[in-house]
Coordinates of C-alpha atoms in Angstrom, one line a residue:
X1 CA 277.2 1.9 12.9
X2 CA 280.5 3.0 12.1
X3 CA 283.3 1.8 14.2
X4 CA 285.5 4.9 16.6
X5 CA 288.9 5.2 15.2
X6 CA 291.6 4.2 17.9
X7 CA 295.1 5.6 17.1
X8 CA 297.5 2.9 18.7
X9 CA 301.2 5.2 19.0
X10 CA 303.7 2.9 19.9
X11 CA 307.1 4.0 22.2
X12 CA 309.0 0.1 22.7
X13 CA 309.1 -1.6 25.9
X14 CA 308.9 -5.7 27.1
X15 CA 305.6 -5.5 25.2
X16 CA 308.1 -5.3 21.6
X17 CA 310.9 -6.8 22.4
X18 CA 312.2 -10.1 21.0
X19 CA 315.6 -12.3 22.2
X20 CA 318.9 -10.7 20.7
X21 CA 321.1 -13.9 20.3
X22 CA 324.0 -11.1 19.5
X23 CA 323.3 -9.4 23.0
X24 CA 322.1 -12.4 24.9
X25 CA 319.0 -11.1 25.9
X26 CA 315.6 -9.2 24.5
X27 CA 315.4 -6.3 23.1
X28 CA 312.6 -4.1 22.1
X29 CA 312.6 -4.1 18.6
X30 CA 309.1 -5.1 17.0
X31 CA 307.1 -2.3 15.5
X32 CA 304.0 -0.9 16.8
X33 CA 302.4 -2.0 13.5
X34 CA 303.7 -5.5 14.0
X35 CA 301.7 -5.6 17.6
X36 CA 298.5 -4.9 16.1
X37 CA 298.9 -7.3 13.5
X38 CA 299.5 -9.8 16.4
X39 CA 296.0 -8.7 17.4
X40 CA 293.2 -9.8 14.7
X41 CA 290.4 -8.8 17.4
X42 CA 291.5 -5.2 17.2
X43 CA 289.3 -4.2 13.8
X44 CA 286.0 -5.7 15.9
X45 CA 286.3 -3.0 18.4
X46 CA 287.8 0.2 16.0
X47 CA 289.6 1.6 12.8
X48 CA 293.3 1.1 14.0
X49 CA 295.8 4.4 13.0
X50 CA 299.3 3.1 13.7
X51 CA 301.9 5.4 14.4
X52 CA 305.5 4.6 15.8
X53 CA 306.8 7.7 18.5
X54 CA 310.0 5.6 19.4
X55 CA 311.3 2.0 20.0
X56 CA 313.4 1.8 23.0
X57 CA 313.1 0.0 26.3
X58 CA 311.0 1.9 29.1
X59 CA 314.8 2.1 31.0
X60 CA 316.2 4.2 28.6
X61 CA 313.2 6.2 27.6
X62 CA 315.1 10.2 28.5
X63 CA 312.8 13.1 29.5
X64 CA 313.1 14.6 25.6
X65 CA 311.3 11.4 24.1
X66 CA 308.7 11.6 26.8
X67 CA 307.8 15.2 26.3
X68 CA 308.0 14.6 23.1
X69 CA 305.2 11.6 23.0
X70 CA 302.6 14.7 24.5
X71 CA 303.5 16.7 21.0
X72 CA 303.0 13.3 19.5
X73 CA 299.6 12.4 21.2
X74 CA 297.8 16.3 20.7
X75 CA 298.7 16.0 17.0
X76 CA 297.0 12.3 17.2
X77 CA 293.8 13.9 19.3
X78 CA 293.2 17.0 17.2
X79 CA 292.3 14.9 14.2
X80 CA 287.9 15.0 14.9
X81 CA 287.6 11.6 13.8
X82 CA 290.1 10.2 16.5
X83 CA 288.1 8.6 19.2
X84 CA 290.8 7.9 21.5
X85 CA 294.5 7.0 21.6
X86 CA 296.5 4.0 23.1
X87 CA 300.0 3.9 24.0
X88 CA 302.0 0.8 24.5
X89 CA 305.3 1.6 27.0
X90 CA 308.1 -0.4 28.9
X91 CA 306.5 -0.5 32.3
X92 CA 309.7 0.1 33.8
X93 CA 309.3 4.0 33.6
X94 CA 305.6 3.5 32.0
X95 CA 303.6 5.3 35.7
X96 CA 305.9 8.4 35.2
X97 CA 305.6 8.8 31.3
X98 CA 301.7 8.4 32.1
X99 CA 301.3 11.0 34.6
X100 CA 303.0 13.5 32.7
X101 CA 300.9 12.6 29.5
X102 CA 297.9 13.3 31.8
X103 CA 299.7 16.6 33.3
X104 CA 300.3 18.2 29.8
X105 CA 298.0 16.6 26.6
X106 CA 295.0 18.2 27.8
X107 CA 291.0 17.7 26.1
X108 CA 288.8 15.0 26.9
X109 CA 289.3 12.4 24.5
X110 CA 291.0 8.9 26.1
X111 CA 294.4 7.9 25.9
X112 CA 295.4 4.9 27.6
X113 CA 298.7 3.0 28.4
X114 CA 299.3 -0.2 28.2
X115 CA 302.3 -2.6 28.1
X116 CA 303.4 -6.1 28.9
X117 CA 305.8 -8.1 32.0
X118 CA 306.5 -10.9 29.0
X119 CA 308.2 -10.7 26.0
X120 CA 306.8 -10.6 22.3
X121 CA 308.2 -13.9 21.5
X122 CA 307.3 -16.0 24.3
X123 CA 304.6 -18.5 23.7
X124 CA 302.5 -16.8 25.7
X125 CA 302.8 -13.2 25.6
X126 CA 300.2 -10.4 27.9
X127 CA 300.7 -8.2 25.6
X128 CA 298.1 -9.1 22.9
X129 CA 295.6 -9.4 25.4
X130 CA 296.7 -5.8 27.0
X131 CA 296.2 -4.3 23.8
X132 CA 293.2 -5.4 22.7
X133 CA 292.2 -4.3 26.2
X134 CA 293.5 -0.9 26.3
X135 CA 291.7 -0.2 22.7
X136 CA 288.2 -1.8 24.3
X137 CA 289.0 1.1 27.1
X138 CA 290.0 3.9 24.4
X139 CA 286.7 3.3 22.9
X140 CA 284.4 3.1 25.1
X141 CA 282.0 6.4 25.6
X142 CA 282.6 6.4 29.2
X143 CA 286.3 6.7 29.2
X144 CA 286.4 10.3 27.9
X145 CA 287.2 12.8 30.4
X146 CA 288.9 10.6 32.7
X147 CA 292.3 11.8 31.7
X148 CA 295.2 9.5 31.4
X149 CA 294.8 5.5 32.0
X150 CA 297.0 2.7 32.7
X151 CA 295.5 -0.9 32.4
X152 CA 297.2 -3.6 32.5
X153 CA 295.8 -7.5 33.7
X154 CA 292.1 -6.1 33.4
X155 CA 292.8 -3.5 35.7
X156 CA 292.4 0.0 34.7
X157 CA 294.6 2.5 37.1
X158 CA 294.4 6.2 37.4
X159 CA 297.7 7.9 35.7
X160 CA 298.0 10.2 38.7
X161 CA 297.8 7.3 41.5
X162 CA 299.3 4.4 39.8
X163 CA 302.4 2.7 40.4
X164 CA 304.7 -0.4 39.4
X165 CA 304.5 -3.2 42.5
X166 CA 305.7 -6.4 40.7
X167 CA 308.7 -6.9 38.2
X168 CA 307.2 -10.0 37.0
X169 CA 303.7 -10.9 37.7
X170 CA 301.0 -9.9 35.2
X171 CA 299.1 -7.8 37.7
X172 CA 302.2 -5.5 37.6
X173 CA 300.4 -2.2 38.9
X174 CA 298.2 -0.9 41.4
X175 CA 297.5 2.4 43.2
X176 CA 299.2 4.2 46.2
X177 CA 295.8 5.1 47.9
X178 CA 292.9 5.2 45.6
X179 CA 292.8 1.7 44.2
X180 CA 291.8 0.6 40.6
X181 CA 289.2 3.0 38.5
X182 CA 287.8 0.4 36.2
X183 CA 287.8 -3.1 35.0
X184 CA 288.7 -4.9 31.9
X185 CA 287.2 -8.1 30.4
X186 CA 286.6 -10.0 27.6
X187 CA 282.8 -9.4 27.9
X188 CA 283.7 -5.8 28.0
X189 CA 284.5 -1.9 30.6
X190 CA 283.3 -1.1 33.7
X191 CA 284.7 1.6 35.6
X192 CA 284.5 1.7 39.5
X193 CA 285.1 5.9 39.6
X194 CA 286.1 9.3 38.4
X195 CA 289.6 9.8 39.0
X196 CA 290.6 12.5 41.4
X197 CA 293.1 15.6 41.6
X198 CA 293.8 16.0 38.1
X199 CA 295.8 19.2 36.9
X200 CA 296.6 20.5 33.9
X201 CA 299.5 22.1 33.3
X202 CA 299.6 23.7 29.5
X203 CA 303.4 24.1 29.0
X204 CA 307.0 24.3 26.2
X205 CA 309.2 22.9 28.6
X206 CA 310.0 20.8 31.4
X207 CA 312.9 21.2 33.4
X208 CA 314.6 17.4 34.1
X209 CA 317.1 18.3 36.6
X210 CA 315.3 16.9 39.5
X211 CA 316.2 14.5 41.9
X212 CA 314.4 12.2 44.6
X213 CA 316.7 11.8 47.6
X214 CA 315.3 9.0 49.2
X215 CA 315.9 9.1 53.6
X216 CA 317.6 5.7 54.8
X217 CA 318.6 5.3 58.7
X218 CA 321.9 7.1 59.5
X219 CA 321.4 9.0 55.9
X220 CA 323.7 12.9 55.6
X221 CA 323.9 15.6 53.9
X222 CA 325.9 14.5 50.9
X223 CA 323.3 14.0 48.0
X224 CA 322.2 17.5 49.0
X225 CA 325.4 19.3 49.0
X226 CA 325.7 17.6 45.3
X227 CA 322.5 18.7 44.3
X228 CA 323.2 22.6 45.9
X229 CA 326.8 22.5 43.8
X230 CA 325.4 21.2 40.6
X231 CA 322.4 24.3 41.3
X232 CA 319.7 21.4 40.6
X233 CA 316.1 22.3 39.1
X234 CA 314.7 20.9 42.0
X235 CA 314.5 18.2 45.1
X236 CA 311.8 15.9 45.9
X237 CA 312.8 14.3 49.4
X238 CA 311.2 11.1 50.5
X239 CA 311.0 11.0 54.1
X240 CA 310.2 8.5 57.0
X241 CA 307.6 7.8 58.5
X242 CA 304.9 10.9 58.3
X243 CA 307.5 13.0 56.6
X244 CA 310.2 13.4 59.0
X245 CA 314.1 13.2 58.4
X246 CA 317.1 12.9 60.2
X247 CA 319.3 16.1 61.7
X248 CA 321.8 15.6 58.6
X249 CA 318.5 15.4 56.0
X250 CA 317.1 18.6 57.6
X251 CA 320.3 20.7 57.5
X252 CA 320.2 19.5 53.7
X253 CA 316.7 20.7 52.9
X254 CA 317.4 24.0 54.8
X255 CA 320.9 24.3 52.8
X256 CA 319.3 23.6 49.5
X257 CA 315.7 26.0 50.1
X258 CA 318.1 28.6 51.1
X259 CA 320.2 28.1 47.3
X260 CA 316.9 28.5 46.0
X261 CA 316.2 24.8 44.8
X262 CA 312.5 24.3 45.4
X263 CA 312.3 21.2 47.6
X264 CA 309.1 18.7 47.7
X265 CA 308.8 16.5 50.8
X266 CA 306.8 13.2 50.6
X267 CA 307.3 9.5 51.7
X268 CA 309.2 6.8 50.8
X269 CA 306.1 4.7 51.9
X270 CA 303.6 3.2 49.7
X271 CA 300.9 5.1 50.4
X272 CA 300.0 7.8 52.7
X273 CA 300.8 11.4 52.8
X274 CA 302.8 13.7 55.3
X275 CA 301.4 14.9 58.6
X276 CA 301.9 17.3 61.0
X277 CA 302.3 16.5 64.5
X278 CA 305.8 16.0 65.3
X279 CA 307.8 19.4 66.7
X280 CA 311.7 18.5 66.4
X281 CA 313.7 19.7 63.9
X282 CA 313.9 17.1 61.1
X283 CA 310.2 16.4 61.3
X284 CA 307.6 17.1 58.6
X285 CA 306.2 20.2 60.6
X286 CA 309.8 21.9 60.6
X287 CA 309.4 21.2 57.2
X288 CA 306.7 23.0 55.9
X289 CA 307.7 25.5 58.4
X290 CA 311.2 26.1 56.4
X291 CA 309.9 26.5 53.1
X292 CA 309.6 22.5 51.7
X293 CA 306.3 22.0 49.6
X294 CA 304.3 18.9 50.5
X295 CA 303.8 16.1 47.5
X296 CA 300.3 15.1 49.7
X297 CA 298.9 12.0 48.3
X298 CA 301.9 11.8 45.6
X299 CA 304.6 9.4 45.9
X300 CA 308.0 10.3 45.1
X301 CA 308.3 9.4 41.5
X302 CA 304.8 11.4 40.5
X303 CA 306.3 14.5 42.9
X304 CA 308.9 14.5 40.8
X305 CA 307.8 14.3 37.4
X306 CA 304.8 17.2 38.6
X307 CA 307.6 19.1 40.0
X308 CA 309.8 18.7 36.3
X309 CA 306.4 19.7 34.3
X310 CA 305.7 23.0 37.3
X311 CA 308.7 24.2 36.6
X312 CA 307.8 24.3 33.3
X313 CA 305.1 26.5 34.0
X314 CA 306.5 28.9 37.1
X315 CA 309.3 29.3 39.8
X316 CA 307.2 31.6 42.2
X317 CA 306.8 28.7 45.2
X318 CA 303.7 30.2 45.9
X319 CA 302.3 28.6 43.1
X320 CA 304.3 25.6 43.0
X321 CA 302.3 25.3 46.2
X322 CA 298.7 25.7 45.2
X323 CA 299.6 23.3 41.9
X324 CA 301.1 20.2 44.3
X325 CA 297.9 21.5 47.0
X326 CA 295.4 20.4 44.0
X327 CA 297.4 17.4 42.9
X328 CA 298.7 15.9 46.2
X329 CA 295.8 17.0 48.6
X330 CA 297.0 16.1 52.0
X331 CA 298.2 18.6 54.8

């Protein structure tokens, strides 16, 4: 039988880089042809396409480059005999480039992230491992219509739920509230469950200015009254607790809805969503009740990227509504 083909688009990241003795530290600077040489095991599981989007570290990787890796991967996908696609990223920013691949590439065919927490050059790098991984994922039968993937450490994650918990350890991801979709091993894929909540959003354009202002004890108004000067896309608050803010943080929301910045309210919590139950004015119900749109289930970094790629697609808050009631659930 002939073997899937498994295009392998590369974007930088820990998993590339390699020690700079000009800069003093690593850099991401091997190709994405020079991983999957690394990776001899890679033509028993498909037909490898290569194909480089960009080189950088997942830090620096700007909203234009990300966009621009879901022009990349449709081009990829549209090609019949493609089975599946994986993309090695920094996993700095690699959860918020991976939900807004699975926002925007649409179809059913896999695409799968995966990336590494040591260096190309050390002596003994995750990253081969990863990949060869990720591709086992890409082309297995089961993986298609499960939308974007993250694996990492033999654990596969949902795009949508997924979420950075470790700078250093090799089990560097897990998931807010739906725990790991599938499993990873040398002996081969298993996957756990469907993931959940998914929306596709077919759009030309995102719109980047959006910020998270994050509630702290004590926190004002400032970041707010910046946000309502500078006339911001949007605002994605995360709150305390089950969604509820401080007098200064309420007067900002209200100050900013009434602009006509669209503002999200989540959590700055791990997992969890906002609930209703509290009546002052600051709390989650006063809220909802002023205008703010409820990320659910999402945590602040996915509300914002599903926010940018709305935006993209309408302003009416109605509907920025029922698109973060599909993705986030919650009340």
């Amino acid at each position: 039988m002939s073997k899937p083909i498994i295009c392998v688009v590369g974007t930088g990241g820990t998993i590339a880089s390699k020690f700079d003795a000009r800069l003093g530290g690593h850099v991401s600077t091997a190709s994405a042809q020079d991983l999957v040489s690394a990776v001899p095991e890679l033509v028993d599981i498909a037909d490898i396409c290569v194909l480089e989007h960009s080189n950088i570290n997942s830090a620096l990787m700007d909203t234009a480059t990300a966009f621009g890796l879901r022009d990349t991967l449709r081009k990829v996908l549209k090609d019949d005999a493609v089975a599946g696609a994986v993309v090695t990223h920094g996993t700095a920013t690699l959860e918020e480039t991976a939900y807004l691949m699975d926002l925007t590439v649409g179809g059913n065919k896999p695409v799968v992230f995966t990336g590494a927490q040591r260096n190309a050059d050390e002596k003994d790098p995750d990253g081969p491992r990863n990949l060869l991984y990720a591709a086992m994922i890409a082309a297995h039968p089961e993986a298609k219509g499960r939308g974007v993937l993250v694996a990492l450490g033999g654990e596969i994650h949902a795009a949508r739920d997924v979420t950075k918990i470790n700078p250093e350890t090799i089990t560097c991801f897990g998931a807010r509230d739906g725990g790991a979709v599938g499993s990873v091993t040398k002996g081969g894929v298993t996957f756990f469950s469907m993931p959940q909540r998914r929306v596709h959003l077919e759009i030309n354009q995102v719109r980047e200015n959006v910020h998270i202002i994050r509630m702290g004890q004590g926190g004002n108004d400032l970041l707010f009254r910046a946000c309502i000067r500078e006339r911001v896309d949007g605002i994605v608050v995360e709150a305390t607790g089950g969604g509820n803010v401080n007098l200064p943080f309420y007067n900002g929301v209200c100050a900013a809805i009434d602009a006509g910045i669209p503002v999200v309210a989540g959590l700055r919590l791990p997992s969890g969503a906002p609930h209703l139950g509290k009546g002052y004015q600051g709390s989650y119900q006063s809220l909802m009740a002023k205008g703010a749109i409820s990320s659910g289930y999402l945590s602040g970094l996915k509300a914002r990227i599903l926010l940018m790629a709305a935006l993209g697609h309408t302003s009416d808050l109605k509907q920025l509504r029922e698109i973060f009631a599909r993705a986030g659930g919650g009340a």
